[in-house]
Amino acid sequence: DVMTDFEESDLIRDEEVLISLTERGYIKRVPVIAYRSQRRGGKGVTGMTTREEDSVEHLYAAGSLDHVLFFTDQGKVYSQRAYMIPEAGRGAKGTLINAFLTLQPEEYVTAIASVPSFEETAGYFVLCTRRGRIKRVPVSAFAAVRSNGLIAMGLDEDDYLGWVRPASGKQDLILVTRKGMSIRFNEQDVRVMGRPAAGVSAIRLRGDDEVAGMDVIDDPREALLVVTEYGYGKRTDFDNFNAHG
């Protein structure tokens, strides 16, 4: 007899899934095929049943075998394989995230990222805080993260981790503040650090201003879409944002 070692993941079909997480912490995994394509102007289909005071905060596409990283406001990161997130129907409410991640009381997920394979995925994650601290960490540094969490970034007391984006190592980053200021610079201006490091200053904030968004520019020929709290939006070519230090 030949004994074969196999893991649970060997029995899972790799398919594209949508992971949704609500403000009150209900999470679920739904196969993408559950959402049929519709024409523009259709009324859509129910994607999640939420209570009146709850709303969907994060919607993330991943492969069912991916390692999904959950980054929180308190600078921690938790990991779980996508297929371990309970599957639910399109209209179901989902399961409380605390059922399989050991989040602290008053700790909230602010960013979700996924890694198909830590051995085969190069590049970095760029992490940015509300007070404008930024750092770059190799993707491989998150291979040891489990469902009980590790520090992703050291934080000052009045700060919290708000944004995490994958980056290749050569891309430009753009930050926009609540009062409408912006800065663009190359990610190589941010030296690579380990997980516990606190990062460097990305932008000098005036008064009580804070960062409202951070993103990686995938294609400099495209445009930045900015949407305000009251629903005003505008699109600006990246050419209009000069790179700074």
PDB file of C-alpha atoms in Angstrom:
ATOM      1  CA  ASP A   1       0.000   0.000   0.000  1.00  0.00           C
ATOM      2  CA  VAL A   2       1.209   3.494  -0.830  1.00  0.00           C
ATOM      3  CA  MET A   3       0.557   6.093   1.878  1.00  0.00           C
ATOM      4  CA  THR A   4      -0.075   9.564   0.477  1.00  0.00           C
ATOM      5  CA  ASP A   5       0.167  12.711   2.574  1.00  0.00           C
ATOM      6  CA  PHE A   6      -2.469  15.263   1.712  1.00  0.00           C
ATOM      7  CA  GLU A   7      -3.882  18.394   3.282  1.00  0.00           C
ATOM      8  CA  GLU A   8      -7.484  19.491   3.522  1.00  0.00           C
ATOM      9  CA  SER A   9      -6.785  22.065   0.797  1.00  0.00           C
ATOM     10  CA  ASP A  10      -6.021  19.245  -1.664  1.00  0.00           C
ATOM     11  CA  LEU A  11      -9.706  18.323  -1.521  1.00  0.00           C
ATOM     12  CA  ILE A  12     -10.963  21.864  -2.227  1.00  0.00           C
ATOM     13  CA  ARG A  13     -11.913  22.964  -5.729  1.00  0.00           C
ATOM     14  CA  ASP A  14     -10.140  26.206  -6.642  1.00  0.00           C
ATOM     15  CA  GLU A  15     -12.848  28.651  -7.688  1.00  0.00           C
ATOM     16  CA  GLU A  16     -13.320  32.397  -7.594  1.00  0.00           C
ATOM     17  CA  VAL A  17     -15.265  33.556  -4.552  1.00  0.00           C
ATOM     18  CA  LEU A  18     -16.518  36.843  -3.146  1.00  0.00           C
ATOM     19  CA  ILE A  19     -15.854  37.527   0.534  1.00  0.00           C
ATOM     20  CA  SER A  20     -18.125  40.127   2.103  1.00  0.00           C
ATOM     21  CA  LEU A  21     -17.808  41.619   5.579  1.00  0.00           C
ATOM     22  CA  THR A  22     -20.302  43.989   7.212  1.00  0.00           C
ATOM     23  CA  GLU A  23     -19.721  46.857   9.611  1.00  0.00           C
ATOM     24  CA  ARG A  24     -21.051  44.724  12.496  1.00  0.00           C
ATOM     25  CA  GLY A  25     -18.662  41.869  11.634  1.00  0.00           C
ATOM     26  CA  TYR A  26     -20.756  39.389   9.637  1.00  0.00           C
ATOM     27  CA  ILE A  27     -18.670  37.599   7.014  1.00  0.00           C
ATOM     28  CA  LYS A  28     -19.416  35.059   4.300  1.00  0.00           C
ATOM     29  CA  ARG A  29     -17.983  33.451   1.173  1.00  0.00           C
ATOM     30  CA  VAL A  30     -20.087  33.133  -1.978  1.00  0.00           C
ATOM     31  CA  PRO A  31     -18.962  31.554  -5.290  1.00  0.00           C
ATOM     32  CA  VAL A  32     -18.808  34.244  -7.989  1.00  0.00           C
ATOM     33  CA  ILE A  33     -21.056  32.134 -10.229  1.00  0.00           C
ATOM     34  CA  ALA A  34     -23.930  32.839  -7.797  1.00  0.00           C
ATOM     35  CA  TYR A  35     -24.022  36.380  -9.214  1.00  0.00           C
ATOM     36  CA  ARG A  36     -25.351  36.342 -12.745  1.00  0.00           C
ATOM     37  CA  SER A  37     -24.232  39.094 -15.096  1.00  0.00           C
ATOM     38  CA  GLN A  38     -26.822  41.826 -15.687  1.00  0.00           C
ATOM     39  CA  ARG A  39     -27.235  44.757 -18.020  1.00  0.00           C
ATOM     40  CA  ARG A  40     -26.664  48.281 -16.778  1.00  0.00           C
ATOM     41  CA  GLY A  41     -29.821  49.713 -15.227  1.00  0.00           C
ATOM     42  CA  GLY A  42     -31.059  46.363 -13.877  1.00  0.00           C
ATOM     43  CA  LYS A  43     -32.299  46.346 -10.283  1.00  0.00           C
ATOM     44  CA  GLY A  44     -29.616  43.833  -9.243  1.00  0.00           C
ATOM     45  CA  VAL A  45     -29.915  40.826  -6.950  1.00  0.00           C
ATOM     46  CA  THR A  46     -29.705  40.636  -3.173  1.00  0.00           C
ATOM     47  CA  GLY A  47     -26.060  40.186  -2.228  1.00  0.00           C
ATOM     48  CA  MET A  48     -26.489  39.998   1.539  1.00  0.00           C
ATOM     49  CA  THR A  49     -29.252  40.324   4.090  1.00  0.00           C
ATOM     50  CA  THR A  50     -28.252  42.961   6.639  1.00  0.00           C
ATOM     51  CA  ARG A  51     -30.033  44.431   9.614  1.00  0.00           C
ATOM     52  CA  GLU A  52     -31.213  48.014   9.228  1.00  0.00           C
ATOM     53  CA  GLU A  53     -28.268  49.370  11.241  1.00  0.00           C
ATOM     54  CA  ASP A  54     -25.673  47.198   9.431  1.00  0.00           C
ATOM     55  CA  SER A  55     -24.008  47.748   6.060  1.00  0.00           C
ATOM     56  CA  VAL A  56     -21.491  45.916   3.854  1.00  0.00           C
ATOM     57  CA  GLU A  57     -18.027  47.418   4.453  1.00  0.00           C
ATOM     58  CA  HIS A  58     -15.724  45.135   2.444  1.00  0.00           C
ATOM     59  CA  LEU A  59     -16.243  43.079  -0.691  1.00  0.00           C
ATOM     60  CA  TYR A  60     -13.186  41.154  -1.850  1.00  0.00           C
ATOM     61  CA  ALA A  61     -12.641  38.697  -4.709  1.00  0.00           C
ATOM     62  CA  ALA A  62     -10.255  35.806  -4.056  1.00  0.00           C
ATOM     63  CA  GLY A  63      -9.542  32.215  -5.030  1.00  0.00           C
ATOM     64  CA  SER A  64     -10.976  29.607  -2.657  1.00  0.00           C
ATOM     65  CA  LEU A  65      -7.436  28.314  -1.921  1.00  0.00           C
ATOM     66  CA  ASP A  66      -5.968  31.788  -1.258  1.00  0.00           C
ATOM     67  CA  HIS A  67      -4.572  32.886   2.098  1.00  0.00           C
ATOM     68  CA  VAL A  68      -6.795  35.818   3.082  1.00  0.00           C
ATOM     69  CA  LEU A  69      -5.171  38.472   5.294  1.00  0.00           C
ATOM     70  CA  PHE A  70      -7.392  40.621   7.528  1.00  0.00           C
ATOM     71  CA  PHE A  71      -5.724  43.862   8.675  1.00  0.00           C
ATOM     72  CA  THR A  72      -7.267  45.729  11.600  1.00  0.00           C
ATOM     73  CA  ASP A  73      -7.379  49.305  12.864  1.00  0.00           C
ATOM     74  CA  GLN A  74      -5.117  48.275  15.767  1.00  0.00           C
ATOM     75  CA  GLY A  75      -2.268  47.358  13.418  1.00  0.00           C
ATOM     76  CA  LYS A  76      -2.690  43.585  13.628  1.00  0.00           C
ATOM     77  CA  VAL A  77      -3.056  41.069  10.813  1.00  0.00           C
ATOM     78  CA  TYR A  78      -4.956  37.773  10.917  1.00  0.00           C
ATOM     79  CA  SER A  79      -4.921  35.023   8.288  1.00  0.00           C
ATOM     80  CA  GLN A  80      -7.369  32.354   7.185  1.00  0.00           C
ATOM     81  CA  ARG A  81      -7.665  30.233   4.045  1.00  0.00           C
ATOM     82  CA  ALA A  82     -10.581  31.445   1.926  1.00  0.00           C
ATOM     83  CA  TYR A  83     -12.295  28.052   1.921  1.00  0.00           C
ATOM     84  CA  MET A  84     -12.400  28.154   5.755  1.00  0.00           C
ATOM     85  CA  ILE A  85     -14.655  31.221   5.693  1.00  0.00           C
ATOM     86  CA  PRO A  86     -18.183  29.804   5.994  1.00  0.00           C
ATOM     87  CA  GLU A  87     -19.950  29.620   2.644  1.00  0.00           C
ATOM     88  CA  ALA A  88     -23.459  31.070   2.560  1.00  0.00           C
ATOM     89  CA  GLY A  89     -26.112  31.768  -0.032  1.00  0.00           C
ATOM     90  CA  ARG A  90     -26.226  35.064  -1.858  1.00  0.00           C
ATOM     91  CA  GLY A  91     -28.928  36.484   0.403  1.00  0.00           C
ATOM     92  CA  ALA A  92     -27.672  35.079   3.737  1.00  0.00           C
ATOM     93  CA  LYS A  93     -26.438  37.277   6.563  1.00  0.00           C
ATOM     94  CA  GLY A  94     -23.197  35.374   7.175  1.00  0.00           C
ATOM     95  CA  THR A  95     -21.293  34.372  10.333  1.00  0.00           C
ATOM     96  CA  LEU A  96     -19.704  36.643  12.944  1.00  0.00           C
ATOM     97  CA  ILE A  97     -16.008  37.011  12.072  1.00  0.00           C
ATOM     98  CA  ASN A  98     -15.055  36.421  15.731  1.00  0.00           C
ATOM     99  CA  ALA A  99     -16.141  32.809  15.264  1.00  0.00           C
ATOM    100  CA  PHE A 100     -12.853  32.052  13.478  1.00  0.00           C
ATOM    101  CA  LEU A 101     -10.548  35.045  14.099  1.00  0.00           C
ATOM    102  CA  THR A 102      -9.535  36.003  17.634  1.00  0.00           C
ATOM    103  CA  LEU A 103     -10.165  39.751  17.271  1.00  0.00           C
ATOM    104  CA  GLN A 104      -9.944  41.867  20.409  1.00  0.00           C
ATOM    105  CA  PRO A 105     -13.027  43.775  21.658  1.00  0.00           C
ATOM    106  CA  GLU A 106     -13.404  47.034  19.709  1.00  0.00           C
ATOM    107  CA  GLU A 107     -10.965  45.827  17.006  1.00  0.00           C
ATOM    108  CA  TYR A 108     -12.200  46.240  13.445  1.00  0.00           C
ATOM    109  CA  VAL A 109     -11.026  44.950  10.066  1.00  0.00           C
ATOM    110  CA  THR A 110     -10.048  47.922   7.874  1.00  0.00           C
ATOM    111  CA  ALA A 111      -8.395  46.115   4.931  1.00  0.00           C
ATOM    112  CA  ILE A 112      -8.466  42.684   3.313  1.00  0.00           C
ATOM    113  CA  ALA A 113      -5.797  41.232   0.994  1.00  0.00           C
ATOM    114  CA  SER A 114      -5.125  37.778  -0.388  1.00  0.00           C
ATOM    115  CA  VAL A 115      -2.059  35.751  -1.351  1.00  0.00           C
ATOM    116  CA  PRO A 116      -2.439  32.642  -3.565  1.00  0.00           C
ATOM    117  CA  SER A 117       0.919  31.231  -2.433  1.00  0.00           C
ATOM    118  CA  PHE A 118       3.583  32.780  -0.198  1.00  0.00           C
ATOM    119  CA  GLU A 119       6.289  30.751  -1.966  1.00  0.00           C
ATOM    120  CA  GLU A 120       5.344  32.016  -5.422  1.00  0.00           C
ATOM    121  CA  THR A 121       4.141  35.572  -4.729  1.00  0.00           C
ATOM    122  CA  ALA A 122       6.789  38.296  -4.982  1.00  0.00           C
ATOM    123  CA  GLY A 123       6.258  41.960  -4.180  1.00  0.00           C
ATOM    124  CA  TYR A 124       5.151  43.936  -1.163  1.00  0.00           C
ATOM    125  CA  PHE A 125       2.214  45.187   0.846  1.00  0.00           C
ATOM    126  CA  VAL A 126       2.069  48.935   1.423  1.00  0.00           C
ATOM    127  CA  LEU A 127       0.405  49.843   4.736  1.00  0.00           C
ATOM    128  CA  CYS A 128      -0.829  53.356   5.554  1.00  0.00           C
ATOM    129  CA  THR A 129      -2.382  54.878   8.671  1.00  0.00           C
ATOM    130  CA  ARG A 130      -4.961  57.605   9.260  1.00  0.00           C
ATOM    131  CA  ARG A 131      -2.203  59.937  10.565  1.00  0.00           C
ATOM    132  CA  GLY A 132      -0.075  59.461   7.440  1.00  0.00           C
ATOM    133  CA  ARG A 133       2.484  56.852   8.514  1.00  0.00           C
ATOM    134  CA  ILE A 134       3.437  54.428   5.744  1.00  0.00           C
ATOM    135  CA  LYS A 135       5.564  51.331   5.353  1.00  0.00           C
ATOM    136  CA  ARG A 136       6.359  48.602   2.859  1.00  0.00           C
ATOM    137  CA  VAL A 137       6.629  44.945   3.906  1.00  0.00           C
ATOM    138  CA  PRO A 138       7.562  41.933   1.716  1.00  0.00           C
ATOM    139  CA  VAL A 139       4.573  39.658   1.091  1.00  0.00           C
ATOM    140  CA  SER A 140       6.660  36.736   2.416  1.00  0.00           C
ATOM    141  CA  ALA A 141       6.742  38.365   5.893  1.00  0.00           C
ATOM    142  CA  PHE A 142       3.073  37.433   6.327  1.00  0.00           C
ATOM    143  CA  ALA A 143       3.519  33.684   5.731  1.00  0.00           C
ATOM    144  CA  ALA A 144       3.631  32.985   9.492  1.00  0.00           C
ATOM    145  CA  VAL A 145       0.362  34.809  10.274  1.00  0.00           C
ATOM    146  CA  ARG A 146      -2.448  32.621  11.663  1.00  0.00           C
ATOM    147  CA  SER A 147      -6.023  33.163  12.832  1.00  0.00           C
ATOM    148  CA  ASN A 148      -4.829  34.435  16.245  1.00  0.00           C
ATOM    149  CA  GLY A 149      -2.987  37.351  14.618  1.00  0.00           C
ATOM    150  CA  LEU A 150       0.393  39.089  14.660  1.00  0.00           C
ATOM    151  CA  ILE A 151       1.499  42.728  14.616  1.00  0.00           C
ATOM    152  CA  ALA A 152       1.421  44.148  11.090  1.00  0.00           C
ATOM    153  CA  MET A 153       2.490  47.688  12.023  1.00  0.00           C
ATOM    154  CA  GLY A 154       3.435  49.551  15.189  1.00  0.00           C
ATOM    155  CA  LEU A 155       1.055  52.463  15.842  1.00  0.00           C
ATOM    156  CA  ASP A 156       1.000  55.651  17.907  1.00  0.00           C
ATOM    157  CA  GLU A 157      -1.823  55.798  20.442  1.00  0.00           C
ATOM    158  CA  ASP A 158      -4.043  58.167  18.431  1.00  0.00           C
ATOM    159  CA  ASP A 159      -3.491  56.425  15.095  1.00  0.00           C
ATOM    160  CA  TYR A 160      -4.957  53.464  13.275  1.00  0.00           C
ATOM    161  CA  LEU A 161      -4.160  51.335  10.243  1.00  0.00           C
ATOM    162  CA  GLY A 162      -6.546  52.157   7.423  1.00  0.00           C
ATOM    163  CA  TRP A 163      -5.209  50.914   4.060  1.00  0.00           C
ATOM    164  CA  VAL A 164      -3.203  47.974   2.726  1.00  0.00           C
ATOM    165  CA  ARG A 165      -2.437  47.514  -0.973  1.00  0.00           C
ATOM    166  CA  PRO A 166      -0.229  45.068  -2.915  1.00  0.00           C
ATOM    167  CA  ALA A 167       2.623  46.660  -4.873  1.00  0.00           C
ATOM    168  CA  SER A 168       5.309  45.369  -7.230  1.00  0.00           C
ATOM    169  CA  GLY A 169       8.273  47.321  -5.846  1.00  0.00           C
ATOM    170  CA  LYS A 170       8.401  50.002  -8.563  1.00  0.00           C
ATOM    171  CA  GLN A 171       4.949  51.620  -8.542  1.00  0.00           C
ATOM    172  CA  ASP A 172       3.819  55.096  -7.526  1.00  0.00           C
ATOM    173  CA  LEU A 173       1.613  55.611  -4.475  1.00  0.00           C
ATOM    174  CA  ILE A 174      -1.012  58.318  -4.035  1.00  0.00           C
ATOM    175  CA  LEU A 175      -2.561  59.596  -0.805  1.00  0.00           C
ATOM    176  CA  VAL A 176      -5.513  61.972  -0.462  1.00  0.00           C
ATOM    177  CA  THR A 177      -6.522  63.690   2.791  1.00  0.00           C
ATOM    178  CA  ARG A 178      -9.951  64.589   4.152  1.00  0.00           C
ATOM    179  CA  LYS A 179      -9.307  68.270   3.395  1.00  0.00           C
ATOM    180  CA  GLY A 180      -8.477  67.495  -0.236  1.00  0.00           C
ATOM    181  CA  MET A 181      -4.659  67.565  -0.201  1.00  0.00           C
ATOM    182  CA  SER A 182      -2.798  64.859  -2.107  1.00  0.00           C
ATOM    183  CA  ILE A 183       0.715  63.524  -2.561  1.00  0.00           C
ATOM    184  CA  ARG A 184       2.219  61.145  -5.095  1.00  0.00           C
ATOM    185  CA  PHE A 185       5.583  59.439  -4.699  1.00  0.00           C
ATOM    186  CA  ASN A 186       7.343  56.250  -5.745  1.00  0.00           C
ATOM    187  CA  GLU A 187       7.141  53.297  -3.388  1.00  0.00           C
ATOM    188  CA  GLN A 188      10.946  53.029  -3.471  1.00  0.00           C
ATOM    189  CA  ASP A 189      10.961  56.200  -1.320  1.00  0.00           C
ATOM    190  CA  VAL A 190       9.546  53.972   1.436  1.00  0.00           C
ATOM    191  CA  ARG A 191      12.226  51.579   2.610  1.00  0.00           C
ATOM    192  CA  VAL A 192      11.310  47.939   3.159  1.00  0.00           C
ATOM    193  CA  MET A 193      10.673  47.098   6.821  1.00  0.00           C
ATOM    194  CA  GLY A 194       9.734  44.151   9.000  1.00  0.00           C
ATOM    195  CA  ARG A 195       6.229  43.594  10.342  1.00  0.00           C
ATOM    196  CA  PRO A 196       6.537  45.289  13.781  1.00  0.00           C
ATOM    197  CA  ALA A 197       8.088  48.536  12.417  1.00  0.00           C
ATOM    198  CA  ALA A 198       6.062  51.749  12.746  1.00  0.00           C
ATOM    199  CA  GLY A 199       6.719  53.166   9.283  1.00  0.00           C
ATOM    200  CA  VAL A 200       7.759  56.627   8.107  1.00  0.00           C
ATOM    201  CA  SER A 201       5.878  59.855   7.458  1.00  0.00           C
ATOM    202  CA  ALA A 202       4.139  59.843   4.063  1.00  0.00           C
ATOM    203  CA  ILE A 203       2.567  63.313   4.161  1.00  0.00           C
ATOM    204  CA  ARG A 204       2.772  66.350   6.444  1.00  0.00           C
ATOM    205  CA  LEU A 205      -0.771  66.886   7.740  1.00  0.00           C
ATOM    206  CA  ARG A 206      -1.977  70.374   8.682  1.00  0.00           C
ATOM    207  CA  GLY A 207      -4.157  70.940  11.749  1.00  0.00           C
ATOM    208  CA  ASP A 208      -6.702  68.164  12.260  1.00  0.00           C
ATOM    209  CA  ASP A 209      -6.439  66.850   8.678  1.00  0.00           C
ATOM    210  CA  GLU A 210      -6.101  63.074   8.200  1.00  0.00           C
ATOM    211  CA  VAL A 211      -5.570  60.606   5.370  1.00  0.00           C
ATOM    212  CA  ALA A 212      -8.851  59.633   3.639  1.00  0.00           C
ATOM    213  CA  GLY A 213      -7.428  57.196   1.095  1.00  0.00           C
ATOM    214  CA  MET A 214      -4.237  55.557  -0.184  1.00  0.00           C
ATOM    215  CA  ASP A 215      -3.776  53.574  -3.359  1.00  0.00           C
ATOM    216  CA  VAL A 216      -1.166  52.140  -5.690  1.00  0.00           C
ATOM    217  CA  ILE A 217      -1.135  53.493  -9.239  1.00  0.00           C
ATOM    218  CA  ASP A 218      -1.343  50.435 -11.486  1.00  0.00           C
ATOM    219  CA  ASP A 219      -1.251  52.367 -14.769  1.00  0.00           C
ATOM    220  CA  PRO A 220      -0.043  56.018 -14.835  1.00  0.00           C
ATOM    221  CA  ARG A 221      -2.108  56.570 -18.020  1.00  0.00           C
ATOM    222  CA  GLU A 222      -5.307  56.102 -16.046  1.00  0.00           C
ATOM    223  CA  ALA A 223      -7.091  58.541 -13.723  1.00  0.00           C
ATOM    224  CA  LEU A 224      -7.803  59.041 -10.030  1.00  0.00           C
ATOM    225  CA  LEU A 225     -11.466  58.913  -9.000  1.00  0.00           C
ATOM    226  CA  VAL A 226     -12.165  60.888  -5.824  1.00  0.00           C
ATOM    227  CA  VAL A 227     -15.586  60.635  -4.156  1.00  0.00           C
ATOM    228  CA  THR A 228     -16.554  62.899  -1.245  1.00  0.00           C
ATOM    229  CA  GLU A 229     -18.579  62.066   1.843  1.00  0.00           C
ATOM    230  CA  TYR A 230     -21.653  63.779   0.347  1.00  0.00           C
ATOM    231  CA  GLY A 231     -21.425  61.963  -2.967  1.00  0.00           C
ATOM    232  CA  TYR A 232     -19.540  64.392  -5.220  1.00  0.00           C
ATOM    233  CA  GLY A 233     -17.048  62.702  -7.512  1.00  0.00           C
ATOM    234  CA  LYS A 234     -14.429  63.709 -10.031  1.00  0.00           C
ATOM    235  CA  ARG A 235     -11.865  62.002 -12.194  1.00  0.00           C
ATOM    236  CA  THR A 236      -8.406  63.531 -12.653  1.00  0.00           C
ATOM    237  CA  ASP A 237      -5.619  62.236 -14.896  1.00  0.00           C
ATOM    238  CA  PHE A 238      -2.552  61.117 -12.955  1.00  0.00           C
ATOM    239  CA  ASP A 239      -0.471  63.505 -15.114  1.00  0.00           C
ATOM    240  CA  ASN A 240      -1.904  66.306 -12.951  1.00  0.00           C
ATOM    241  CA  PHE A 241      -0.255  64.862  -9.836  1.00  0.00           C
ATOM    242  CA  ASN A 242       3.494  65.492  -9.878  1.00  0.00           C
ATOM    243  CA  ALA A 243       5.663  63.054  -7.969  1.00  0.00           C
ATOM    244  CA  HIS A 244       7.172  64.427  -4.730  1.00  0.00           C
ATOM    245  CA  GLY A 245       9.620  63.080  -2.196  1.00  0.00           C
TER     246      GLY A 245
END
